[in-house]
């Protein structure tokens, strides 16, 4: 009969304890580690319209609508030689299909739009488009003026990666005072970066995190930027649908040099008192003169 060696039994027991602990620890780490989202982006990451108007000239203006699940963007063009875009001479829409789920768009110049989205592979993608305005068609012998849309002039990929902490872009703002920069906020970390696309490799510089600015973690649903008469360049993150249940976060470039000088949270009353909701208090709002 074989005798049981107590020392061997203890060693075996401790090995089992170590194995179970290691498996549990690995499972815990897997659950806690940031995960790359796959498939259609969550509704809270999707925008339905661009942040700004697109105005390539004094005669043309367009709004940009985003269909995330349909993988398409639509430019609603208006042609108004007299500048009255409420009563355009001609209008048309241009539907542009893309190979990813678009989440947000921002106009960054009179020729250029940034489009961000989520690829089926899991990568977050950011593109720079050169957008060409429609051709004005005047029928021979008279009749209504028509617009002939033209294809996108050029597309350049600025970011295409699957990185935890930089997964899905939910907010973008053109940086006033810097012609080749945009503020970019990623959905999984809520960290705010500045993207510089002046020259490759395109730099992403971290500006703010939820640790340094807790308001970045709020579920904002209203975003805009402009040149405010008294505050300078402002970038607004607000909770509009819930009537500012979360105070708005406003980034301020008071001397208009392209660098954020200050940031402040505002209740709705403070926001109104600062005239941040007054359209005529802006020299430029959402890319156009108010």
PDB file of C-alpha atoms in Angstrom:
ATOM      1  CA  UNK A   1       0.000   0.000   0.000  1.00  0.00           C
ATOM      2  CA  UNK A   2       1.325   3.438  -0.961  1.00  0.00           C
ATOM      3  CA  UNK A   3       1.570   5.921   1.870  1.00  0.00           C
ATOM      4  CA  UNK A   4       0.389   9.530   1.303  1.00  0.00           C
ATOM      5  CA  UNK A   5       3.258  11.996   1.491  1.00  0.00           C
ATOM      6  CA  UNK A   6       1.843  15.044   3.364  1.00  0.00           C
ATOM      7  CA  UNK A   7       4.491  17.337   1.865  1.00  0.00           C
ATOM      8  CA  UNK A   8       3.486  16.318  -1.642  1.00  0.00           C
ATOM      9  CA  UNK A   9      -0.154  16.902  -0.760  1.00  0.00           C
ATOM     10  CA  UNK A  10       0.609  20.426   0.479  1.00  0.00           C
ATOM     11  CA  UNK A  11       2.605  21.237  -2.637  1.00  0.00           C
ATOM     12  CA  UNK A  12      -0.228  19.999  -4.857  1.00  0.00           C
ATOM     13  CA  UNK A  13      -2.810  21.974  -2.902  1.00  0.00           C
ATOM     14  CA  UNK A  14      -0.772  25.155  -3.164  1.00  0.00           C
ATOM     15  CA  UNK A  15      -0.318  24.590  -6.912  1.00  0.00           C
ATOM     16  CA  UNK A  16      -4.071  24.327  -7.330  1.00  0.00           C
ATOM     17  CA  UNK A  17      -4.616  27.486  -5.286  1.00  0.00           C
ATOM     18  CA  UNK A  18      -2.063  29.340  -7.400  1.00  0.00           C
ATOM     19  CA  UNK A  19      -3.669  28.104 -10.652  1.00  0.00           C
ATOM     20  CA  UNK A  20      -7.183  29.111  -9.586  1.00  0.00           C
ATOM     21  CA  UNK A  21      -5.921  32.524  -8.413  1.00  0.00           C
ATOM     22  CA  UNK A  22      -4.067  33.107 -11.686  1.00  0.00           C
ATOM     23  CA  UNK A  23      -7.120  32.197 -13.757  1.00  0.00           C
ATOM     24  CA  UNK A  24      -9.357  34.470 -11.679  1.00  0.00           C
ATOM     25  CA  UNK A  25      -6.848  37.304 -11.900  1.00  0.00           C
ATOM     26  CA  UNK A  26      -6.557  36.945 -15.669  1.00  0.00           C
ATOM     27  CA  UNK A  27     -10.330  36.926 -16.036  1.00  0.00           C
ATOM     28  CA  UNK A  28     -10.592  40.049 -13.876  1.00  0.00           C
ATOM     29  CA  UNK A  29      -7.964  41.844 -15.931  1.00  0.00           C
ATOM     30  CA  UNK A  30      -9.713  40.845 -19.151  1.00  0.00           C
ATOM     31  CA  UNK A  31     -12.990  42.240 -17.868  1.00  0.00           C
ATOM     32  CA  UNK A  32     -11.426  45.480 -16.613  1.00  0.00           C
ATOM     33  CA  UNK A  33      -9.145  46.153 -19.580  1.00  0.00           C
ATOM     34  CA  UNK A  34     -10.369  48.692 -22.158  1.00  0.00           C
ATOM     35  CA  UNK A  35     -12.139  46.903 -25.000  1.00  0.00           C
ATOM     36  CA  UNK A  36     -12.177  47.901 -28.675  1.00  0.00           C
ATOM     37  CA  UNK A  37     -15.768  48.246 -29.827  1.00  0.00           C
ATOM     38  CA  UNK A  38     -16.807  46.176 -32.835  1.00  0.00           C
ATOM     39  CA  UNK A  39     -19.751  46.720 -35.123  1.00  0.00           C
ATOM     40  CA  UNK A  40     -22.063  49.723 -35.393  1.00  0.00           C
ATOM     41  CA  UNK A  41     -21.010  52.469 -32.914  1.00  0.00           C
ATOM     42  CA  UNK A  42     -23.332  53.027 -29.937  1.00  0.00           C
ATOM     43  CA  UNK A  43     -26.028  55.660 -30.383  1.00  0.00           C
ATOM     44  CA  UNK A  44     -24.351  57.979 -27.868  1.00  0.00           C
ATOM     45  CA  UNK A  45     -21.278  58.164 -30.130  1.00  0.00           C
ATOM     46  CA  UNK A  46     -23.214  58.903 -33.322  1.00  0.00           C
ATOM     47  CA  UNK A  47     -23.806  62.433 -34.604  1.00  0.00           C
ATOM     48  CA  UNK A  48     -26.556  63.144 -37.113  1.00  0.00           C
ATOM     49  CA  UNK A  49     -25.090  66.358 -38.508  1.00  0.00           C
ATOM     50  CA  UNK A  50     -21.768  68.095 -38.968  1.00  0.00           C
ATOM     51  CA  UNK A  51     -20.503  70.536 -36.356  1.00  0.00           C
ATOM     52  CA  UNK A  52     -20.300  73.468 -38.794  1.00  0.00           C
ATOM     53  CA  UNK A  53     -21.600  74.823 -42.074  1.00  0.00           C
ATOM     54  CA  UNK A  54     -19.546  74.238 -45.200  1.00  0.00           C
ATOM     55  CA  UNK A  55     -19.193  77.432 -47.233  1.00  0.00           C
ATOM     56  CA  UNK A  56     -16.712  77.205 -50.115  1.00  0.00           C
ATOM     57  CA  UNK A  57     -17.657  80.655 -51.447  1.00  0.00           C
ATOM     58  CA  UNK A  58     -20.028  83.542 -50.828  1.00  0.00           C
ATOM     59  CA  UNK A  59     -22.551  81.925 -53.198  1.00  0.00           C
ATOM     60  CA  UNK A  60     -22.562  78.372 -51.833  1.00  0.00           C
ATOM     61  CA  UNK A  61     -23.387  76.904 -48.447  1.00  0.00           C
ATOM     62  CA  UNK A  62     -23.999  73.332 -47.361  1.00  0.00           C
ATOM     63  CA  UNK A  63     -25.051  71.450 -44.252  1.00  0.00           C
ATOM     64  CA  UNK A  64     -23.612  68.000 -43.687  1.00  0.00           C
ATOM     65  CA  UNK A  65     -25.875  65.193 -42.453  1.00  0.00           C
ATOM     66  CA  UNK A  66     -24.539  61.868 -41.149  1.00  0.00           C
ATOM     67  CA  UNK A  67     -26.224  58.469 -41.543  1.00  0.00           C
ATOM     68  CA  UNK A  68     -24.086  56.222 -39.347  1.00  0.00           C
ATOM     69  CA  UNK A  69     -25.920  52.928 -39.812  1.00  0.00           C
ATOM     70  CA  UNK A  70     -26.486  53.621 -43.512  1.00  0.00           C
ATOM     71  CA  UNK A  71     -22.769  54.411 -43.994  1.00  0.00           C
ATOM     72  CA  UNK A  72     -23.407  57.641 -45.864  1.00  0.00           C
ATOM     73  CA  UNK A  73     -23.005  61.403 -45.642  1.00  0.00           C
ATOM     74  CA  UNK A  74     -25.260  63.912 -47.354  1.00  0.00           C
ATOM     75  CA  UNK A  75     -24.341  67.450 -48.339  1.00  0.00           C
ATOM     76  CA  UNK A  76     -27.406  69.695 -48.640  1.00  0.00           C
ATOM     77  CA  UNK A  77     -26.250  72.379 -51.048  1.00  0.00           C
ATOM     78  CA  UNK A  78     -27.755  75.857 -51.425  1.00  0.00           C
ATOM     79  CA  UNK A  79     -26.841  78.329 -54.130  1.00  0.00           C
ATOM     80  CA  UNK A  80     -27.605  81.990 -53.417  1.00  0.00           C
ATOM     81  CA  UNK A  81     -25.708  84.584 -55.505  1.00  0.00           C
ATOM     82  CA  UNK A  82     -27.103  87.359 -53.268  1.00  0.00           C
ATOM     83  CA  UNK A  83     -26.099  85.544 -50.057  1.00  0.00           C
ATOM     84  CA  UNK A  84     -29.693  84.863 -48.961  1.00  0.00           C
ATOM     85  CA  UNK A  85     -29.402  81.164 -48.116  1.00  0.00           C
ATOM     86  CA  UNK A  86     -32.858  81.139 -46.531  1.00  0.00           C
ATOM     87  CA  UNK A  87     -34.203  81.681 -50.073  1.00  0.00           C
ATOM     88  CA  UNK A  88     -31.682  80.018 -52.397  1.00  0.00           C
ATOM     89  CA  UNK A  89     -31.894  80.234 -56.181  1.00  0.00           C
ATOM     90  CA  UNK A  90     -31.160  76.500 -56.376  1.00  0.00           C
ATOM     91  CA  UNK A  91     -30.646  73.596 -54.001  1.00  0.00           C
ATOM     92  CA  UNK A  92     -29.708  69.954 -54.232  1.00  0.00           C
ATOM     93  CA  UNK A  93     -28.380  67.124 -52.102  1.00  0.00           C
ATOM     94  CA  UNK A  94     -25.277  65.039 -52.631  1.00  0.00           C
ATOM     95  CA  UNK A  95     -25.220  61.578 -51.033  1.00  0.00           C
ATOM     96  CA  UNK A  96     -21.743  60.108 -50.518  1.00  0.00           C
ATOM     97  CA  UNK A  97     -21.422  56.452 -49.517  1.00  0.00           C
ATOM     98  CA  UNK A  98     -18.482  55.402 -47.327  1.00  0.00           C
ATOM     99  CA  UNK A  99     -17.078  52.014 -46.361  1.00  0.00           C
ATOM    100  CA  UNK A 100     -17.334  52.565 -42.593  1.00  0.00           C
ATOM    101  CA  UNK A 101     -19.847  53.769 -40.008  1.00  0.00           C
ATOM    102  CA  UNK A 102     -19.363  57.567 -39.833  1.00  0.00           C
ATOM    103  CA  UNK A 103     -19.690  59.037 -36.333  1.00  0.00           C
ATOM    104  CA  UNK A 104     -18.795  62.727 -36.627  1.00  0.00           C
ATOM    105  CA  UNK A 105     -17.804  65.361 -39.202  1.00  0.00           C
ATOM    106  CA  UNK A 106     -16.283  68.818 -38.966  1.00  0.00           C
ATOM    107  CA  UNK A 107     -15.637  71.515 -41.557  1.00  0.00           C
ATOM    108  CA  UNK A 108     -12.061  72.763 -41.201  1.00  0.00           C
ATOM    109  CA  UNK A 109     -11.749  75.159 -44.162  1.00  0.00           C
ATOM    110  CA  UNK A 110     -13.578  76.456 -47.219  1.00  0.00           C
ATOM    111  CA  UNK A 111     -12.412  73.349 -49.115  1.00  0.00           C
ATOM    112  CA  UNK A 112     -11.905  70.680 -46.452  1.00  0.00           C
ATOM    113  CA  UNK A 113     -13.983  68.432 -44.193  1.00  0.00           C
ATOM    114  CA  UNK A 114     -12.851  65.861 -41.615  1.00  0.00           C
ATOM    115  CA  UNK A 115     -14.891  62.636 -41.388  1.00  0.00           C
ATOM    116  CA  UNK A 116     -14.410  60.093 -38.572  1.00  0.00           C
ATOM    117  CA  UNK A 117     -15.916  56.640 -38.285  1.00  0.00           C
ATOM    118  CA  UNK A 118     -15.645  53.003 -37.294  1.00  0.00           C
ATOM    119  CA  UNK A 119     -14.514  50.282 -39.690  1.00  0.00           C
ATOM    120  CA  UNK A 120     -15.838  46.711 -39.720  1.00  0.00           C
ATOM    121  CA  UNK A 121     -12.294  45.590 -38.851  1.00  0.00           C
ATOM    122  CA  UNK A 122     -12.581  47.486 -35.541  1.00  0.00           C
ATOM    123  CA  UNK A 123     -10.265  50.322 -36.560  1.00  0.00           C
ATOM    124  CA  UNK A 124     -11.201  53.931 -35.885  1.00  0.00           C
ATOM    125  CA  UNK A 125     -10.754  55.930 -39.084  1.00  0.00           C
ATOM    126  CA  UNK A 126     -10.334  59.646 -39.699  1.00  0.00           C
ATOM    127  CA  UNK A 127     -10.253  61.086 -43.209  1.00  0.00           C
ATOM    128  CA  UNK A 128      -9.684  64.523 -44.699  1.00  0.00           C
ATOM    129  CA  UNK A 129     -11.869  65.286 -47.713  1.00  0.00           C
ATOM    130  CA  UNK A 130     -11.448  68.007 -50.313  1.00  0.00           C
ATOM    131  CA  UNK A 131     -15.032  68.896 -51.226  1.00  0.00           C
ATOM    132  CA  UNK A 132     -15.860  70.489 -54.568  1.00  0.00           C
ATOM    133  CA  UNK A 133     -18.993  72.695 -54.870  1.00  0.00           C
ATOM    134  CA  UNK A 134     -21.635  71.884 -57.505  1.00  0.00           C
ATOM    135  CA  UNK A 135     -21.663  73.260 -61.014  1.00  0.00           C
ATOM    136  CA  UNK A 136     -24.316  75.892 -61.704  1.00  0.00           C
ATOM    137  CA  UNK A 137     -26.387  74.868 -64.717  1.00  0.00           C
ATOM    138  CA  UNK A 138     -28.410  77.570 -66.482  1.00  0.00           C
ATOM    139  CA  UNK A 139     -30.789  75.913 -68.998  1.00  0.00           C
ATOM    140  CA  UNK A 140     -30.568  77.150 -72.568  1.00  0.00           C
ATOM    141  CA  UNK A 141     -33.685  79.149 -73.397  1.00  0.00           C
ATOM    142  CA  UNK A 142     -34.511  79.877 -69.753  1.00  0.00           C
ATOM    143  CA  UNK A 143     -35.902  77.850 -66.909  1.00  0.00           C
ATOM    144  CA  UNK A 144     -34.906  77.072 -63.349  1.00  0.00           C
ATOM    145  CA  UNK A 145     -31.251  77.118 -62.345  1.00  0.00           C
ATOM    146  CA  UNK A 146     -29.963  73.666 -61.430  1.00  0.00           C
ATOM    147  CA  UNK A 147     -26.920  72.344 -59.582  1.00  0.00           C
ATOM    148  CA  UNK A 148     -24.718  69.502 -60.766  1.00  0.00           C
ATOM    149  CA  UNK A 149     -22.866  67.813 -57.904  1.00  0.00           C
ATOM    150  CA  UNK A 150     -19.223  66.837 -58.329  1.00  0.00           C
ATOM    151  CA  UNK A 151     -17.275  63.967 -56.752  1.00  0.00           C
ATOM    152  CA  UNK A 152     -15.064  64.513 -53.715  1.00  0.00           C
ATOM    153  CA  UNK A 153     -11.779  65.911 -54.968  1.00  0.00           C
ATOM    154  CA  UNK A 154      -9.351  64.039 -52.715  1.00  0.00           C
ATOM    155  CA  UNK A 155      -9.415  61.820 -49.619  1.00  0.00           C
ATOM    156  CA  UNK A 156      -6.462  61.452 -47.234  1.00  0.00           C
ATOM    157  CA  UNK A 157      -6.385  59.107 -44.231  1.00  0.00           C
ATOM    158  CA  UNK A 158      -5.170  60.921 -41.113  1.00  0.00           C
ATOM    159  CA  UNK A 159      -5.756  58.141 -38.561  1.00  0.00           C
ATOM    160  CA  UNK A 160      -6.578  54.444 -38.935  1.00  0.00           C
ATOM    161  CA  UNK A 161      -5.902  52.270 -35.889  1.00  0.00           C
ATOM    162  CA  UNK A 162      -7.377  50.007 -33.251  1.00  0.00           C
ATOM    163  CA  UNK A 163      -6.001  51.351 -29.970  1.00  0.00           C
ATOM    164  CA  UNK A 164      -7.666  51.239 -26.555  1.00  0.00           C
ATOM    165  CA  UNK A 165      -8.154  54.788 -25.308  1.00  0.00           C
ATOM    166  CA  UNK A 166      -8.412  56.060 -28.890  1.00  0.00           C
ATOM    167  CA  UNK A 167     -11.472  54.134 -29.978  1.00  0.00           C
ATOM    168  CA  UNK A 168     -14.256  55.934 -31.882  1.00  0.00           C
ATOM    169  CA  UNK A 169     -14.222  59.706 -32.279  1.00  0.00           C
ATOM    170  CA  UNK A 170     -17.333  61.408 -30.923  1.00  0.00           C
ATOM    171  CA  UNK A 171     -16.413  65.116 -31.021  1.00  0.00           C
ATOM    172  CA  UNK A 172     -14.293  67.245 -33.361  1.00  0.00           C
ATOM    173  CA  UNK A 173     -13.759  71.003 -33.439  1.00  0.00           C
ATOM    174  CA  UNK A 174     -11.674  72.963 -35.924  1.00  0.00           C
ATOM    175  CA  UNK A 175      -9.019  74.858 -33.971  1.00  0.00           C
ATOM    176  CA  UNK A 176      -9.440  78.539 -34.724  1.00  0.00           C
ATOM    177  CA  UNK A 177      -6.066  80.191 -35.173  1.00  0.00           C
ATOM    178  CA  UNK A 178      -4.408  76.958 -36.395  1.00  0.00           C
ATOM    179  CA  UNK A 179      -5.328  76.118 -39.996  1.00  0.00           C
ATOM    180  CA  UNK A 180      -4.220  72.468 -39.802  1.00  0.00           C
ATOM    181  CA  UNK A 181      -5.454  71.413 -36.349  1.00  0.00           C
ATOM    182  CA  UNK A 182      -8.602  69.996 -34.798  1.00  0.00           C
ATOM    183  CA  UNK A 183      -9.717  69.041 -31.301  1.00  0.00           C
ATOM    184  CA  UNK A 184     -10.591  65.343 -31.204  1.00  0.00           C
ATOM    185  CA  UNK A 185     -12.316  63.498 -28.336  1.00  0.00           C
ATOM    186  CA  UNK A 186     -12.325  59.688 -28.266  1.00  0.00           C
ATOM    187  CA  UNK A 187     -15.416  57.901 -26.969  1.00  0.00           C
ATOM    188  CA  UNK A 188     -13.871  55.065 -24.956  1.00  0.00           C
ATOM    189  CA  UNK A 189     -11.575  57.255 -22.824  1.00  0.00           C
ATOM    190  CA  UNK A 190     -13.173  60.733 -23.182  1.00  0.00           C
ATOM    191  CA  UNK A 191      -9.621  62.073 -23.566  1.00  0.00           C
ATOM    192  CA  UNK A 192      -9.292  65.224 -25.667  1.00  0.00           C
ATOM    193  CA  UNK A 193      -6.434  65.508 -28.171  1.00  0.00           C
ATOM    194  CA  UNK A 194      -5.246  68.053 -30.696  1.00  0.00           C
ATOM    195  CA  UNK A 195      -4.647  66.572 -34.133  1.00  0.00           C
ATOM    196  CA  UNK A 196      -2.159  68.327 -36.427  1.00  0.00           C
ATOM    197  CA  UNK A 197      -2.390  67.185 -40.062  1.00  0.00           C
ATOM    198  CA  UNK A 198       0.140  69.665 -41.456  1.00  0.00           C
ATOM    199  CA  UNK A 199       2.686  66.931 -42.196  1.00  0.00           C
ATOM    200  CA  UNK A 200       2.869  63.162 -41.779  1.00  0.00           C
ATOM    201  CA  UNK A 201       3.143  61.423 -39.402  1.00  0.00           C
ATOM    202  CA  UNK A 202       0.085  63.288 -38.119  1.00  0.00           C
ATOM    203  CA  UNK A 203       0.559  64.164 -34.459  1.00  0.00           C
ATOM    204  CA  UNK A 204      -2.057  63.547 -31.750  1.00  0.00           C
ATOM    205  CA  UNK A 205      -1.192  65.649 -28.706  1.00  0.00           C
ATOM    206  CA  UNK A 206      -3.082  64.983 -25.481  1.00  0.00           C
ATOM    207  CA  UNK A 207      -4.698  68.132 -24.079  1.00  0.00           C
ATOM    208  CA  UNK A 208      -7.128  67.060 -21.342  1.00  0.00           C
ATOM    209  CA  UNK A 209      -8.205  63.863 -19.623  1.00  0.00           C
ATOM    210  CA  UNK A 210     -11.161  63.161 -17.312  1.00  0.00           C
ATOM    211  CA  UNK A 211      -8.614  63.123 -14.482  1.00  0.00           C
ATOM    212  CA  UNK A 212      -7.593  66.728 -15.187  1.00  0.00           C
ATOM    213  CA  UNK A 213     -11.074  67.844 -16.301  1.00  0.00           C
ATOM    214  CA  UNK A 214     -13.860  65.628 -14.881  1.00  0.00           C
ATOM    215  CA  UNK A 215     -16.491  67.371 -17.033  1.00  0.00           C
ATOM    216  CA  UNK A 216     -15.115  65.539 -20.075  1.00  0.00           C
ATOM    217  CA  UNK A 217     -16.799  62.386 -18.767  1.00  0.00           C
ATOM    218  CA  UNK A 218     -20.275  63.924 -19.008  1.00  0.00           C
ATOM    219  CA  UNK A 219     -22.609  62.620 -21.706  1.00  0.00           C
ATOM    220  CA  UNK A 220     -22.876  65.857 -23.679  1.00  0.00           C
ATOM    221  CA  UNK A 221     -25.161  66.050 -26.714  1.00  0.00           C
ATOM    222  CA  UNK A 222     -24.643  69.611 -27.995  1.00  0.00           C
ATOM    223  CA  UNK A 223     -21.382  70.908 -29.428  1.00  0.00           C
ATOM    224  CA  UNK A 224     -20.395  74.081 -31.241  1.00  0.00           C
ATOM    225  CA  UNK A 225     -17.542  76.553 -31.578  1.00  0.00           C
ATOM    226  CA  UNK A 226     -17.079  80.131 -32.683  1.00  0.00           C
ATOM    227  CA  UNK A 227     -15.436  83.502 -32.254  1.00  0.00           C
ATOM    228  CA  UNK A 228     -17.213  85.203 -29.339  1.00  0.00           C
ATOM    229  CA  UNK A 229     -17.000  89.007 -29.126  1.00  0.00           C
ATOM    230  CA  UNK A 230     -15.908  89.105 -25.468  1.00  0.00           C
ATOM    231  CA  UNK A 231     -14.582  85.596 -24.772  1.00  0.00           C
ATOM    232  CA  UNK A 232     -12.513  84.984 -27.907  1.00  0.00           C
ATOM    233  CA  UNK A 233     -12.536  81.543 -29.508  1.00  0.00           C
ATOM    234  CA  UNK A 234     -14.820  79.219 -27.569  1.00  0.00           C
ATOM    235  CA  UNK A 235     -15.469  75.479 -27.847  1.00  0.00           C
ATOM    236  CA  UNK A 236     -18.690  74.387 -26.161  1.00  0.00           C
ATOM    237  CA  UNK A 237     -19.664  70.943 -24.833  1.00  0.00           C
ATOM    238  CA  UNK A 238     -23.203  71.081 -23.424  1.00  0.00           C
ATOM    239  CA  UNK A 239     -26.083  68.954 -22.183  1.00  0.00           C
ATOM    240  CA  UNK A 240     -28.838  70.577 -24.206  1.00  0.00           C
ATOM    241  CA  UNK A 241     -31.571  67.916 -24.202  1.00  0.00           C
ATOM    242  CA  UNK A 242     -31.547  67.708 -20.397  1.00  0.00           C
ATOM    243  CA  UNK A 243     -31.456  71.522 -20.127  1.00  0.00           C
ATOM    244  CA  UNK A 244     -27.917  71.604 -18.713  1.00  0.00           C
ATOM    245  CA  UNK A 245     -28.467  68.929 -16.052  1.00  0.00           C
ATOM    246  CA  UNK A 246     -24.677  68.677 -16.381  1.00  0.00           C
ATOM    247  CA  UNK A 247     -22.898  72.058 -16.461  1.00  0.00           C
ATOM    248  CA  UNK A 248     -21.531  72.961 -19.887  1.00  0.00           C
ATOM    249  CA  UNK A 249     -17.781  72.749 -20.435  1.00  0.00           C
ATOM    250  CA  UNK A 250     -16.348  75.694 -22.368  1.00  0.00           C
ATOM    251  CA  UNK A 251     -12.759  75.810 -23.608  1.00  0.00           C
ATOM    252  CA  UNK A 252     -11.547  79.376 -24.121  1.00  0.00           C
ATOM    253  CA  UNK A 253      -8.824  80.886 -26.305  1.00  0.00           C
ATOM    254  CA  UNK A 254      -9.143  84.463 -25.094  1.00  0.00           C
ATOM    255  CA  UNK A 255      -6.291  85.977 -27.149  1.00  0.00           C
ATOM    256  CA  UNK A 256      -7.199  84.022 -30.315  1.00  0.00           C
ATOM    257  CA  UNK A 257      -3.740  82.542 -30.851  1.00  0.00           C
ATOM    258  CA  UNK A 258      -4.864  78.938 -31.378  1.00  0.00           C
ATOM    259  CA  UNK A 259      -4.018  77.773 -27.845  1.00  0.00           C
ATOM    260  CA  UNK A 260      -6.603  77.040 -25.143  1.00  0.00           C
ATOM    261  CA  UNK A 261      -5.998  79.531 -22.325  1.00  0.00           C
ATOM    262  CA  UNK A 262      -8.707  78.485 -19.886  1.00  0.00           C
ATOM    263  CA  UNK A 263     -11.674  76.226 -19.351  1.00  0.00           C
ATOM    264  CA  UNK A 264     -14.792  76.676 -17.274  1.00  0.00           C
ATOM    265  CA  UNK A 265     -18.026  74.860 -16.467  1.00  0.00           C
ATOM    266  CA  UNK A 266     -21.268  76.821 -16.655  1.00  0.00           C
ATOM    267  CA  UNK A 267     -24.736  76.201 -15.299  1.00  0.00           C
ATOM    268  CA  UNK A 268     -27.475  77.224 -17.705  1.00  0.00           C
ATOM    269  CA  UNK A 269     -27.919  80.543 -15.876  1.00  0.00           C
ATOM    270  CA  UNK A 270     -24.179  81.281 -16.038  1.00  0.00           C
ATOM    271  CA  UNK A 271     -24.093  80.234 -19.694  1.00  0.00           C
ATOM    272  CA  UNK A 272     -26.843  82.711 -20.555  1.00  0.00           C
ATOM    273  CA  UNK A 273     -25.295  85.466 -18.426  1.00  0.00           C
ATOM    274  CA  UNK A 274     -22.033  85.078 -20.377  1.00  0.00           C
ATOM    275  CA  UNK A 275     -24.032  85.500 -23.627  1.00  0.00           C
ATOM    276  CA  UNK A 276     -22.726  82.191 -24.918  1.00  0.00           C
ATOM    277  CA  UNK A 277     -26.207  81.448 -26.259  1.00  0.00           C
ATOM    278  CA  UNK A 278     -26.580  84.836 -27.998  1.00  0.00           C
ATOM    279  CA  UNK A 279     -26.064  84.375 -31.725  1.00  0.00           C
ATOM    280  CA  UNK A 280     -25.263  88.063 -32.299  1.00  0.00           C
ATOM    281  CA  UNK A 281     -22.498  87.910 -29.693  1.00  0.00           C
ATOM    282  CA  UNK A 282     -20.394  85.963 -32.193  1.00  0.00           C
ATOM    283  CA  UNK A 283     -18.262  87.232 -35.044  1.00  0.00           C
ATOM    284  CA  UNK A 284     -18.215  83.696 -36.422  1.00  0.00           C
ATOM    285  CA  UNK A 285     -20.406  80.790 -35.317  1.00  0.00           C
ATOM    286  CA  UNK A 286     -20.233  77.240 -36.699  1.00  0.00           C
ATOM    287  CA  UNK A 287     -18.052  78.440 -39.550  1.00  0.00           C
ATOM    288  CA  UNK A 288     -20.153  81.357 -40.800  1.00  0.00           C
ATOM    289  CA  UNK A 289     -21.049  84.916 -39.783  1.00  0.00           C
ATOM    290  CA  UNK A 290     -24.255  84.823 -37.712  1.00  0.00           C
TER     291      UNK A 290
END
